[in-house]
Coordinates of C-alpha atoms in Angstrom, one line a residue:
M800 CA 0.9 -24.6 32.4
F801 CA -0.5 -21.3 31.2
F802 CA 0.0 -19.6 34.6
K803 CA 3.7 -20.3 34.5
L804 CA 4.1 -19.6 30.8
I805 CA 2.4 -16.2 31.1
N806 CA 4.5 -15.2 34.1
N807 CA 7.6 -16.3 32.2
T808 CA 6.6 -14.2 29.2
R809 CA 6.0 -11.1 31.4
I810 CA 9.4 -11.5 33.1
I811 CA 11.1 -11.8 29.7
I812 CA 9.3 -8.5 28.6
V813 CA 10.6 -6.7 31.6
K814 CA 14.2 -8.1 31.3
I815 CA 14.4 -7.2 27.6
I816 CA 13.2 -3.7 28.0
N817 CA 15.6 -3.1 30.9
K818 CA 18.5 -4.7 29.1
I819 CA 18.2 -2.5 26.0
K820 CA 16.9 0.5 28.0
S821 CA 14.2 1.2 25.4
G822 CA 10.7 0.0 24.5
H823 CA 7.1 -0.1 25.4
P824 CA 6.3 -2.6 28.1
G825 CA 2.8 -1.4 29.0
M826 CA 0.7 -3.1 26.3
P827 CA 2.7 -6.4 26.1
L828 CA 2.4 -6.8 29.9
G829 CA -1.3 -6.1 29.9
I830 CA -2.1 -8.4 27.0
A831 CA 0.2 -11.3 27.9
D832 CA -2.7 -13.5 29.2
I833 CA -4.7 -13.1 26.0
F834 CA -1.7 -13.4 23.6
V835 CA -0.2 -16.5 25.1
I836 CA -3.5 -18.4 25.3
F837 CA -4.3 -17.4 21.7
W838 CA -0.8 -18.3 20.4
Y839 CA -0.6 -21.7 22.1
K840 CA -4.3 -22.9 21.7
Y841 CA -5.7 -21.2 18.6
Y842 CA -3.1 -19.8 16.3
K843 CA -2.2 -21.9 13.2
I844 CA 1.5 -21.2 13.4
N845 CA 2.7 -23.1 10.3
F846 CA 4.9 -20.4 8.6
K847 CA 5.9 -22.4 5.5
K848 CA 2.3 -23.3 4.5
I849 CA 0.2 -21.3 2.2
N850 CA -2.8 -21.7 4.4
K851 CA -1.7 -20.1 7.7
D852 CA -3.3 -17.8 10.1
K853 CA -2.1 -14.1 10.0
I854 CA -1.4 -11.9 13.0
I855 CA -1.6 -8.1 12.6
I856 CA -0.7 -6.0 15.6
S857 CA -2.2 -2.6 14.9
N858 CA -0.9 -1.1 18.1
G859 CA 2.6 -2.0 16.8
H860 CA 4.5 -0.5 19.8
G861 CA 3.6 -3.7 21.6
V862 CA 5.2 -6.0 19.1
L863 CA 7.7 -7.4 21.7
I864 CA 5.2 -10.0 22.8
N865 CA 5.0 -11.4 19.3
Y866 CA 8.8 -11.6 19.2
I867 CA 8.8 -13.4 22.5
M868 CA 6.3 -16.0 21.3
L869 CA 8.4 -16.5 18.2
Y870 CA 11.4 -17.1 20.5
L871 CA 9.4 -19.5 22.7
S872 CA 8.4 -21.3 19.5
N873 CA 12.0 -22.0 18.5
I874 CA 11.8 -19.6 15.5
Y875 CA 13.7 -16.6 16.9
K876 CA 16.9 -17.0 19.0
L877 CA 17.7 -15.2 22.3
K878 CA 20.2 -13.0 20.5
D879 CA 17.2 -11.7 18.3
L880 CA 15.4 -10.6 21.5
L881 CA 18.5 -9.0 22.9
N882 CA 18.9 -7.1 19.6
F883 CA 15.4 -5.7 20.0
R884 CA 15.2 -2.2 18.4
K885 CA 18.7 -2.5 17.0
I886 CA 19.6 -1.8 13.4
F887 CA 19.4 -4.7 11.0
S888 CA 17.9 -7.0 13.6
K889 CA 14.9 -9.3 13.2
T890 CA 13.2 -7.4 16.0
P891 CA 12.6 -3.8 15.0
A892 CA 10.7 -1.4 17.3
H893 CA 7.5 -1.7 15.4
P894 CA 6.5 -4.7 13.2
E895 CA 8.2 -4.7 9.8
K896 CA 6.9 -7.2 7.2
S897 CA 9.0 -10.4 6.9
L898 CA 8.5 -14.1 6.7
Y899 CA 7.1 -14.2 10.3
I900 CA 5.6 -10.7 10.6
N901 CA 2.6 -10.3 8.3
A902 CA 2.5 -6.5 8.0
S903 CA 4.4 -3.3 8.9
T904 CA 2.3 -1.3 11.4
G905 CA 2.9 1.4 13.9
P906 CA 0.7 4.4 13.0
L907 CA -2.4 3.5 15.1
G908 CA -5.5 2.1 13.4
Q909 CA -3.8 1.1 10.2
G910 CA -3.3 -2.5 11.1
I911 CA -7.0 -3.0 11.2
G912 CA -7.4 -1.9 7.6
I913 CA -4.4 -4.1 6.5
G914 CA -5.9 -7.1 8.3
I915 CA -9.3 -6.6 6.6
G916 CA -7.5 -6.5 3.3
I917 CA -5.7 -9.7 4.0
A918 CA -9.0 -11.3 5.0
L919 CA -10.7 -10.1 1.8
K920 CA -7.9 -11.5 -0.4
S921 CA -8.3 -14.9 1.4
K922 CA -12.0 -14.8 0.7
I923 CA -11.5 -14.1 -3.0
L924 CA -8.8 -16.7 -3.4
N925 CA -10.7 -19.3 -1.4
N926 CA -13.6 -18.9 -3.7
F927 CA -11.4 -20.0 -6.6
N928 CA -9.7 -22.6 -4.4
S929 CA -12.6 -23.9 -2.3
F930 CA -11.9 -27.6 -3.2
F931 CA -8.6 -27.6 -1.3
N932 CA -8.9 -25.0 1.5
L933 CA -5.6 -23.4 0.8
F934 CA -6.9 -20.0 1.8
N935 CA -9.3 -20.6 4.6
S936 CA -7.3 -19.3 7.5
K937 CA -8.3 -16.8 10.2
I938 CA -6.9 -13.2 10.4
W939 CA -6.2 -12.1 14.0
I940 CA -5.9 -8.4 14.5
F941 CA -4.8 -6.9 17.8
C942 CA -5.6 -3.3 18.6
G943 CA -5.9 -0.8 21.5
D944 CA -7.8 2.3 22.5
G945 CA -5.7 4.5 20.2
C946 CA -6.5 2.4 17.2
M947 CA -10.2 2.8 17.9
M948 CA -9.8 6.6 18.1
E949 CA -8.2 6.8 14.6
G950 CA -10.9 7.5 12.0
V951 CA -9.5 4.9 9.6
S952 CA -10.5 2.1 11.9
N953 CA -14.1 3.2 11.4
E954 CA -13.7 3.4 7.6
T955 CA -12.3 -0.1 7.4
T956 CA -14.5 -1.9 9.9
S957 CA -17.6 -0.3 8.2
F958 CA -16.4 -1.7 4.9
C959 CA -15.7 -5.1 6.5
G960 CA -19.2 -5.3 8.2
N961 CA -20.9 -4.3 4.9
F962 CA -19.3 -7.2 2.9
N963 CA -19.4 -9.6 5.9
I964 CA -15.7 -10.5 5.7
N965 CA -16.2 -13.1 8.4
N966 CA -12.7 -14.7 8.7
I967 CA -11.5 -11.8 10.9
I968 CA -11.2 -11.8 14.7
L969 CA -10.4 -8.3 16.1
I970 CA -9.1 -8.4 19.7
F971 CA -9.5 -5.1 21.4
D972 CA -7.2 -4.5 24.4
S973 CA -9.2 -1.9 26.2
N974 CA -6.9 -0.7 29.0
N975 CA -8.4 2.9 29.1
I976 CA -4.9 4.4 28.9
S977 CA -3.1 6.4 26.2
I978 CA 0.0 8.6 26.4
D979 CA -2.0 11.6 27.6
G980 CA -3.6 9.6 30.5
K981 CA -7.1 8.1 31.0
V982 CA -8.8 7.9 27.6
N983 CA -12.3 8.6 29.1
N984 CA -11.2 12.2 29.3
Y985 CA -11.4 12.4 25.5
F986 CA -12.8 9.1 24.2
N987 CA -16.1 7.7 25.3
D988 CA -17.5 5.8 22.3
N989 CA -19.6 2.8 23.1
I990 CA -17.5 0.4 21.0
K991 CA -19.9 -2.5 21.5
I992 CA -23.0 -0.8 20.2
K993 CA -20.9 0.9 17.4
F994 CA -19.6 -2.4 16.1
I995 CA -23.0 -4.1 16.4
S996 CA -24.3 -1.3 14.1
L997 CA -21.5 -2.1 11.7
N998 CA -22.8 -5.7 11.3
W999 CA -20.1 -7.2 13.5
N1000 CA -20.5 -9.9 16.1
V1001 CA -19.3 -8.5 19.4
I1002 CA -18.1 -10.6 22.4
G1003 CA -17.5 -8.8 25.7
P1004 CA -16.4 -6.7 27.4
L1005 CA -14.6 -9.4 29.3
N1006 CA -11.8 -9.6 31.9
G1007 CA -8.6 -9.8 29.9
H1008 CA -6.8 -11.5 32.8
C1009 CA -9.3 -14.3 33.3
Y1010 CA -8.1 -17.5 31.5
L1011 CA -11.6 -19.0 31.3
S1012 CA -13.1 -15.9 29.7
I1013 CA -10.2 -15.6 27.2
N1014 CA -10.5 -19.2 26.2
K1015 CA -14.3 -19.2 25.9
S1016 CA -14.5 -16.0 23.9
I1017 CA -11.8 -17.0 21.3
K1018 CA -13.5 -20.4 20.9
L1019 CA -16.8 -18.7 20.2
A1020 CA -15.3 -16.1 17.9
R1021 CA -13.8 -18.9 15.6
L1022 CA -17.3 -20.2 15.0
S1023 CA -18.9 -16.9 14.1
K1024 CA -20.5 -16.3 10.7
F1025 CA -19.7 -12.5 11.1
P1026 CA -16.5 -10.6 11.5
T1027 CA -16.0 -10.7 15.3
L1028 CA -14.8 -8.2 17.8
I1029 CA -13.7 -9.4 21.3
I1030 CA -13.4 -6.6 23.9
F1031 CA -11.0 -7.4 26.7
T1032 CA -10.6 -5.0 29.6
T1033 CA -7.0 -5.2 30.8
I1034 CA -4.6 -3.4 33.1
I1035 CA -1.7 -1.8 31.3
G1036 CA 1.7 -2.8 32.7
F1037 CA -0.2 -5.6 34.7
I1038 CA 2.9 -7.1 36.3
S1039 CA 4.2 -3.9 37.9
P1040 CA 2.9 -3.0 41.4
D1041 CA 4.4 0.5 41.1
K1042 CA 3.5 1.6 37.5
S1043 CA 0.5 -0.5 36.3
N1044 CA -2.7 1.2 35.2
N1045 CA -0.8 4.4 34.5
E1046 CA 0.3 6.2 31.3
I1047 CA 3.9 6.1 32.6
V1048 CA 4.2 2.4 31.9
H1049 CA 3.5 2.8 28.2
G1050 CA 7.2 3.5 27.4
T1051 CA 9.0 3.1 30.7
I1052 CA 12.2 1.3 31.9
F1053 CA 11.8 -0.3 35.3
C1054 CA 14.2 0.8 38.0
K1055 CA 15.8 -1.7 40.5
K1056 CA 13.0 -1.1 43.1
D1057 CA 10.3 -1.7 40.5
Y1058 CA 12.0 -4.8 39.2
K1059 CA 12.3 -6.3 42.7
N1060 CA 8.7 -5.6 43.4
I1061 CA 7.8 -7.4 40.2
L1062 CA 9.8 -10.4 41.1
K1063 CA 8.2 -10.7 44.5
N1064 CA 5.0 -12.0 43.1
Y1065 CA 6.1 -13.8 40.0
F1066 CA 8.3 -16.8 39.4
F1067 CA 9.3 -19.1 36.5
K1068 CA 11.1 -22.4 36.4
K1069 CA 11.6 -23.3 32.7
N1070 CA 10.9 -22.0 29.2
Y1071 CA 8.1 -23.8 27.5
K1072 CA 9.0 -24.5 23.8
K1073 CA 6.4 -25.1 21.2
K1074 CA 7.4 -27.5 18.4
I1075 CA 6.7 -26.2 14.9
F1076 CA 5.4 -28.7 12.3
F1077 CA 6.2 -27.6 8.8
S1078 CA 3.7 -29.4 6.6
N1079 CA 4.4 -30.7 3.1
K1080 CA 2.8 -28.7 0.3
K1081 CA 3.3 -31.4 -2.2
K1082 CA 0.0 -33.2 -1.4
Y1083 CA -1.8 -30.0 -2.5
I1084 CA 0.2 -29.5 -5.6
L1085 CA -0.1 -33.2 -6.8
Y1086 CA -3.9 -33.1 -6.1
Y1087 CA -4.1 -30.0 -8.3
I1088 CA -2.1 -31.5 -11.2
Y1089 CA -4.2 -34.7 -11.2
F1090 CA -7.7 -33.3 -10.9
Y1091 CA -7.7 -29.6 -11.8
K1092 CA -4.9 -28.8 -14.3
K1093 CA -6.2 -25.4 -15.3
K1094 CA -6.5 -24.3 -11.7
F1095 CA -3.1 -25.7 -10.9
F1096 CA -1.5 -23.5 -13.6
F1097 CA -3.5 -20.5 -12.3
L1098 CA -2.0 -21.2 -8.9
L1099 CA 1.5 -21.2 -10.4
K1100 CA 0.7 -17.9 -12.2
L1101 CA -0.6 -16.4 -9.0
I1102 CA 2.5 -17.4 -7.0
H1103 CA 5.1 -16.4 -9.5
K1104 CA 3.3 -13.4 -11.0
I1105 CA 3.5 -14.7 -14.5
F1106 CA 1.3 -12.9 -17.0
I1107 CA 1.1 -12.8 -20.8
L1108 CA -0.2 -9.7 -22.6
N1109 CA -0.1 -9.1 -26.3
L1110 CA 1.1 -5.4 -26.2
I1111 CA 1.1 -5.0 -29.9
N1112 CA -2.5 -6.2 -30.2
I1113 CA -3.5 -3.8 -27.4
F1114 CA -1.9 -1.0 -29.3
L1115 CA -3.3 -1.8 -32.7
V1116 CA -6.9 -2.5 -31.5
N1117 CA -7.0 0.8 -29.5
Y1118 CA -5.0 3.3 -31.5
K1119 CA -7.8 4.9 -33.5
T1120 CA -10.3 4.8 -30.6
C1121 CA -7.9 6.5 -28.2
L1122 CA -6.7 9.2 -30.5
N1123 CA -6.9 12.6 -28.9
K1124 CA -8.8 11.3 -25.9
S1125 CA -8.1 11.8 -22.1
T1126 CA -5.4 9.5 -20.7
R1127 CA -8.0 8.1 -18.2
F1128 CA -10.1 6.9 -21.2
I1129 CA -7.0 5.5 -23.0
S1130 CA -6.0 3.7 -19.8
S1131 CA -9.5 2.3 -19.4
K1132 CA -9.1 0.6 -22.8
V1133 CA -5.7 -0.9 -21.8
L1134 CA -7.2 -1.9 -18.5
E1135 CA -10.0 -3.8 -20.2
K1136 CA -7.3 -6.1 -21.7
I1137 CA -5.3 -6.4 -18.5
C1138 CA -8.5 -7.4 -16.6
F1139 CA -8.6 -10.6 -18.6
L1140 CA -5.9 -11.7 -16.0
K1141 CA -7.9 -13.5 -13.3
E1142 CA -5.2 -12.7 -10.7
I1143 CA -5.8 -8.9 -10.8
I1144 CA -8.0 -7.3 -8.1
I1145 CA -9.0 -3.7 -8.7
G1146 CA -11.2 -1.1 -7.0
S1147 CA -12.0 2.6 -6.6
A1148 CA -13.1 4.9 -3.8
D1149 CA -16.6 5.7 -5.1
L1150 CA -15.2 7.0 -8.4
S1151 CA -15.4 4.0 -10.7
N1152 CA -17.1 6.0 -13.4
S1153 CA -14.7 8.9 -13.1
N1154 CA -11.5 6.9 -12.8
L1155 CA -12.9 4.5 -15.5
T1156 CA -11.6 1.5 -13.7
I1157 CA -14.6 -0.8 -13.9
N1158 CA -15.3 -2.8 -17.1
K1159 CA -17.0 -5.9 -18.4
N1160 CA -14.1 -8.1 -17.5
V1161 CA -14.3 -7.3 -13.7
L1162 CA -17.5 -7.3 -11.8
P1163 CA -18.1 -5.9 -8.2
I1164 CA -17.9 -8.2 -5.2
L1165 CA -21.1 -8.4 -3.2
K1166 CA -22.0 -9.1 0.4
N1167 CA -21.2 -12.8 1.2
N1168 CA -20.2 -13.3 -2.5
F1169 CA -16.5 -13.0 -3.3
K1170 CA -16.6 -14.6 -6.8
N1171 CA -15.7 -11.3 -8.5
R1172 CA -12.6 -9.1 -8.4
Y1173 CA -13.8 -5.5 -8.4
I1174 CA -14.1 -3.7 -5.1
N1175 CA -16.4 -0.7 -4.5
Y1176 CA -14.6 0.8 -1.5
G1177 CA -17.1 3.7 -1.0
V1178 CA -15.9 7.1 0.0
R1179 CA -13.0 5.6 2.0
E1180 CA -9.7 6.6 0.4
F1181 CA -7.4 6.0 3.4
G1182 CA -9.3 2.7 4.2
M1183 CA -9.0 1.7 0.5
S1184 CA -5.2 2.1 0.5
L1185 CA -4.8 0.0 3.7
I1186 CA -7.1 -2.7 2.5
N1187 CA -5.1 -2.7 -0.8
Y1188 CA -1.9 -3.2 1.3
G1189 CA -3.5 -6.3 2.9
I1190 CA -4.6 -7.6 -0.5
I1191 CA -1.1 -7.6 -1.9
S1192 CA 0.7 -8.4 1.3
D1193 CA 0.9 -12.1 0.3
Y1194 CA 2.7 -11.1 -3.0
L1195 CA 0.1 -13.2 -4.9
G1196 CA -1.3 -11.6 -8.1
F1197 CA -1.8 -7.9 -8.8
S1198 CA -3.8 -5.1 -7.1
V1199 CA -5.0 -1.7 -8.2
C1200 CA -6.8 1.1 -6.3
S1201 CA -7.9 4.4 -7.6
T1202 CA -9.2 7.9 -6.8
F1203 CA -8.5 11.5 -7.9
L1204 CA -4.9 12.7 -7.6
V1205 CA -5.8 15.5 -5.2
F1206 CA -7.3 12.9 -2.8
M1207 CA -4.0 11.1 -2.6
N1208 CA -3.4 13.2 0.5
Y1209 CA -5.8 10.9 2.4
M1210 CA -3.7 7.9 1.4
Y1211 CA -0.2 9.2 1.9
S1212 CA 0.7 7.4 5.1
S1213 CA -0.4 4.0 3.7
I1214 CA 1.3 4.6 0.3
R1215 CA 4.5 5.2 2.3
N1216 CA 3.9 2.1 4.3
T1217 CA 3.2 0.0 1.2
C1218 CA 6.5 1.1 -0.4
M1219 CA 8.4 0.6 2.9
S1220 CA 7.1 -3.0 3.1
K1221 CA 8.5 -3.6 -0.5
L1222 CA 5.0 -4.5 -1.8
S1223 CA 4.1 -4.2 -5.4
T1224 CA 0.8 -2.5 -6.1
I1225 CA -0.6 0.1 -8.5
F1226 CA -2.1 3.4 -7.4
L1227 CA -4.1 4.9 -10.3
F1228 CA -4.9 8.6 -10.0
T1229 CA -7.0 10.6 -12.4
H1230 CA -7.8 14.4 -12.8
D1231 CA -4.1 15.1 -12.9
S1232 CA -4.0 18.9 -13.0
F1233 CA -5.8 22.2 -12.6
S1234 CA -7.5 21.4 -15.9
V1235 CA -10.3 19.9 -13.9
G1236 CA -11.4 23.5 -14.0
E1237 CA -14.7 24.5 -12.4
D1238 CA -14.4 22.1 -9.5
G1239 CA -12.0 24.6 -8.0
P1240 CA -8.8 24.6 -5.9
S1241 CA -10.0 21.8 -3.5
H1242 CA -10.0 19.4 -6.5
Q1243 CA -7.0 20.8 -8.4
P1244 CA -3.7 19.0 -7.6
I1245 CA -0.7 21.2 -7.2
E1246 CA 1.8 19.6 -4.8
Q1247 CA 0.7 16.0 -5.2
L1248 CA 3.1 14.9 -8.0
Q1249 CA 6.2 16.0 -6.0
A1250 CA 4.8 14.3 -2.8
L1251 CA 4.5 11.0 -4.7
R1252 CA 7.8 11.3 -6.6
I1253 CA 9.9 11.7 -3.4
I1254 CA 8.6 8.4 -1.8
P1255 CA 11.3 5.7 -2.1
R1256 CA 10.4 2.6 -4.1
L1257 CA 7.4 4.4 -5.8
Y1258 CA 7.6 4.8 -9.6
V1259 CA 5.3 7.7 -10.7
F1260 CA 4.2 7.5 -14.3
R1261 CA 2.5 10.5 -16.0
P1262 CA 1.9 9.2 -19.6
F1263 CA 1.0 11.3 -22.6
N1264 CA -0.4 8.9 -25.2
L1265 CA -1.4 5.3 -25.8
I1266 CA 2.1 3.9 -26.2
E1267 CA 3.3 5.6 -23.0
I1268 CA 0.2 4.3 -21.1
I1269 CA 0.8 0.7 -22.3
I1270 CA 4.5 0.9 -21.2
S1271 CA 3.4 2.4 -17.8
W1272 CA 1.0 -0.5 -17.2
F1273 CA 3.5 -3.1 -18.4
I1274 CA 6.3 -1.9 -16.2
S1275 CA 4.0 -1.5 -13.2
L1276 CA 2.8 -5.1 -13.5
K1277 CA 6.4 -6.3 -13.8
L1278 CA 7.6 -4.6 -10.6
K1279 CA 8.5 -7.1 -7.8
K1280 CA 9.5 -5.0 -4.7
N1281 CA 8.3 -1.5 -5.8
S1282 CA 5.0 0.1 -6.3
S1283 CA 3.8 2.4 -9.0
S1284 CA 1.4 5.3 -9.4
I1285 CA -0.1 6.1 -12.8
I1286 CA -1.3 9.7 -13.2
L1287 CA -4.0 10.3 -15.8
S1288 CA -5.9 13.3 -17.1
R1289 CA -9.7 14.0 -17.0
Q1290 CA -9.8 16.3 -20.1
N1291 CA -9.4 15.2 -23.7
F1292 CA -6.3 16.7 -25.5
L1293 CA -4.3 16.2 -28.7
N1294 CA -2.0 13.2 -28.1
K1295 CA -1.2 11.8 -31.5
I1296 CA 1.8 9.3 -31.5
N1297 CA 4.4 11.0 -33.7
F1298 CA 7.3 8.6 -33.4
I1299 CA 7.7 5.1 -32.0
N1300 CA 11.1 3.9 -30.8
L1301 CA 10.3 1.4 -28.0
K1302 CA 14.0 1.1 -27.1
N1303 CA 13.9 4.8 -26.0
I1304 CA 10.3 5.1 -24.8
I1305 CA 10.8 2.3 -22.3
N1306 CA 13.5 4.4 -20.7
C1307 CA 10.7 6.7 -19.7
G1308 CA 12.5 9.7 -21.2
Y1309 CA 12.7 10.2 -25.0
N1310 CA 12.5 12.7 -27.9
I1311 CA 8.9 12.8 -29.2
F1312 CA 10.0 13.8 -32.8
I1313 CA 12.6 12.7 -35.2
L1314 CA 15.3 15.3 -35.4
K1315 CA 16.3 16.7 -38.8
K1316 CA 19.3 18.7 -37.7
N1317 CA 22.1 18.0 -35.2
K1318 CA 22.1 21.5 -33.7
I1319 CA 19.4 22.0 -31.1
D1320 CA 18.2 25.5 -30.4
L1321 CA 16.0 24.6 -27.4
I1322 CA 14.8 21.6 -25.4
I1323 CA 11.3 21.6 -23.9
I1324 CA 10.8 18.9 -21.2
S1325 CA 7.3 17.9 -20.1
S1326 CA 5.0 15.0 -19.2
G1327 CA 1.4 13.9 -19.5
S1328 CA -1.3 16.2 -20.7
D1329 CA 1.1 19.2 -20.6
I1330 CA 2.9 17.9 -23.7
E1331 CA 0.0 19.1 -25.9
I1332 CA 1.0 22.8 -25.4
C1333 CA 4.7 21.9 -26.0
I1334 CA 3.8 20.2 -29.4
F1335 CA 1.7 23.2 -30.4
C1336 CA 4.7 25.4 -29.7
Y1337 CA 7.0 23.1 -31.6
N1338 CA 4.7 23.1 -34.7
Y1339 CA 4.5 26.9 -34.6
L1340 CA 8.3 27.4 -34.4
K1341 CA 9.7 24.4 -36.3
S1342 CA 10.1 26.3 -39.5
F1343 CA 12.5 28.7 -37.8
F1344 CA 14.2 26.7 -35.0
N1345 CA 15.2 23.2 -34.2
I1346 CA 13.3 22.4 -31.0
K1347 CA 13.4 19.1 -29.2
I1348 CA 10.4 18.0 -27.2
V1349 CA 11.4 15.5 -24.5
S1350 CA 8.8 13.4 -22.6
I1351 CA 10.0 12.3 -19.2
F1352 CA 6.9 10.3 -17.9
C1353 CA 8.7 8.5 -15.1
T1354 CA 11.5 10.4 -13.4
K1355 CA 12.8 7.5 -11.3
I1356 CA 13.3 5.2 -14.3
F1357 CA 14.8 8.0 -16.4
E1358 CA 17.3 8.7 -13.5
K1359 CA 18.4 5.0 -13.8
Q1360 CA 19.5 5.3 -17.4
K1361 CA 23.1 5.5 -18.5
I1362 CA 24.8 8.9 -18.3
N1363 CA 25.5 8.9 -22.0
Y1364 CA 21.9 8.3 -22.8
K1365 CA 20.8 11.2 -20.6
K1366 CA 23.5 13.5 -22.0
N1367 CA 22.6 12.7 -25.6
L1368 CA 18.9 13.3 -24.9
L1369 CA 19.5 16.6 -23.0
N1370 CA 22.2 17.9 -25.4
C1371 CA 21.4 21.6 -25.3
N1372 CA 22.2 24.3 -22.8
K1373 CA 18.9 26.0 -23.2
V1374 CA 16.0 24.1 -21.5
I1375 CA 12.4 24.9 -20.5
V1376 CA 10.5 22.6 -18.3
L1377 CA 6.7 22.8 -18.4
E1378 CA 4.5 20.9 -15.8
S1379 CA 1.2 21.7 -14.1
S1380 CA 2.7 21.1 -10.6
N1381 CA 5.2 22.6 -8.3
D1382 CA 7.7 19.7 -8.3
D1383 CA 11.3 20.7 -7.6
Y1384 CA 12.7 17.5 -9.2
W1385 CA 13.3 19.3 -12.5
Y1386 CA 16.1 21.4 -10.9
K1387 CA 18.3 18.3 -11.1
L1388 CA 18.4 18.7 -14.9
K1389 CA 19.6 22.3 -14.6
T1390 CA 21.7 23.6 -17.5
K1391 CA 23.3 26.9 -18.4
I1392 CA 20.0 28.6 -19.4
F1393 CA 17.2 26.9 -17.6
F1394 CA 13.6 27.9 -16.9
I1395 CA 10.7 26.1 -15.2
L1396 CA 7.2 27.0 -16.1
N1397 CA 5.0 25.5 -13.4
V1398 CA 2.4 26.1 -10.7
K1399 CA 3.3 27.9 -7.5
K1400 CA -0.1 28.7 -6.1
F1401 CA -3.5 27.2 -5.5
G1402 CA -6.1 27.4 -8.2
K1403 CA -9.5 29.0 -8.8
S1404 CA -12.9 27.8 -9.9
G1405 CA -13.2 28.5 -13.6
E1406 CA -12.9 27.2 -17.1
E1407 CA -9.6 25.5 -18.2
N1408 CA -8.7 28.4 -20.6
H1409 CA -9.2 31.0 -17.9
L1410 CA -7.1 28.9 -15.4
R1411 CA -4.3 28.6 -17.9
K1412 CA -4.2 32.4 -18.2
Y1413 CA -4.3 32.7 -14.4
F1414 CA -1.4 30.3 -14.0
S1415 CA 0.5 31.7 -17.0
I1416 CA 0.6 28.2 -18.5
N1417 CA -0.7 28.4 -22.1
K1418 CA 0.4 28.3 -25.7
K1419 CA 0.9 32.1 -26.0
I1420 CA 3.1 32.4 -22.9
L1421 CA 5.2 29.3 -23.9
I1422 CA 5.9 30.6 -27.4
K1423 CA 7.0 34.0 -26.0
L1424 CA 9.2 32.2 -23.5
C1425 CA 10.8 30.0 -26.1
L1426 CA 11.6 32.9 -28.4
Y1427 CA 13.1 34.8 -25.5
I1428 CA 15.4 31.9 -24.4
I1429 CA 16.4 31.0 -27.9
N1430 CA 17.6 34.6 -28.5
L1431 CA 19.6 34.8 -25.3

């Protein structure tokens, strides 16, 4: 049966690629033997069940073979295959997260981290749920030589081996070819020894075209008490006598001669269809209600993202403690209350005590022990963000990952992927400006705020005081198909709450003070820790001029407000924007007389006051600028 079925699969691959005149046939043709046997013998394919196996194709250009298996399993239709790589189809060029595709992949190596995140989440949930085995599935990750070359694969597999996340089977398609040719010209790592040193169980190298070896190795891998790597040596483009074992076949279209030569040795008589059994979840739910009512309600909360927080109590309890402290400290106090929610998973890339993310309500997970919900990722920022993608990919509960804002650059690709996949997670970044001082330009963020704000579906919050931080966390937890980033300061600064109007503050753009006159002489717009200077300027000049201080702590939410609200808020032709970044967003608010006081160069190592003078962002400069613009 498998011989005919595998041949059939390979013929479909060739026909689809030739029909649409686009695609990557090399990897699907080479891995067909492995993928078909895995799919039909070992993969729990039950898509409508909570407890289902997950497939992550890290080398996502080969996703066509997954689509073909979905077609042969009566899930996709022939028209879906014929629409491969077409706009709005179910079969995009690289995997895009959907009901049947578990993660968006494409940039090589990232799927490994995502799969490890999914496996870790299953371990944490299964610890809660061990009586019913709702989350005891296997995570199958497929990767190639290119994935192994990417540094992030080492970050994440090292993390996985350290914590012994043993519900993972990583299948390595080692065909020794990449786009530039034979990989042994530039990649000669001993993958077997490397993974053994990372505390993985390693099977192989084995012949990836031998059915017996494939079957035995996968059977062994499922019984392993360690994360398992299976190394298969395959021939890229296996079916093609003319182009196999060559870099050309990676992204080729077969000509008539190639196609005839392929058909000479392969035949197929019928399409084998696999029947899908959609199990009934009611038996699990009824069992929960009868025996474990508390855990049943927790499961409902987890699935529907229901959470109850007493925001007024959080405010009243912390107001005095948080007065004139750094926003990272204020956020840590709010986070303590949020971490009472058992469905939140949080972690930091070796900066827990700097980001202030760990507290008494969340304890770190340990090797072979997944009872807790705090993750020490180690110095692995990129790996952390990919694992975080995997953690939230099932849409259950909440997840937070944290590092310094300047190190966001390591994570940028995966933040983009998280937002593209319509996942809701929280990226918490501290040390928000050059005010980190003596650490120097390598640790002083300049362009990061703009880089984050331009990502679609990412809400960037840069709060100033306790009330703004509470609202930032509340909105972030409420998001369903968007992610958020909360930007916090390291340094303490004056952040007294002068005026509370929740109706306006929740719009993420509001006037900090109550206005005594209708006529406005000047508007100063700012966010986060920069508002301290604006308030000093206001207090200095308020006896002579009517100055409005506007806090816009989330630009995307402010942009969504009604036109009249924005007009009434920015009702003056004279505007100064102050922000310790080089974000060009503020030019959207341009009025008749408009000035942006920001940062256009990298920093220096030195004290905060000296740096403010160096960047020309201090109280003295701002007062002079205000007087100059008012008198124009």
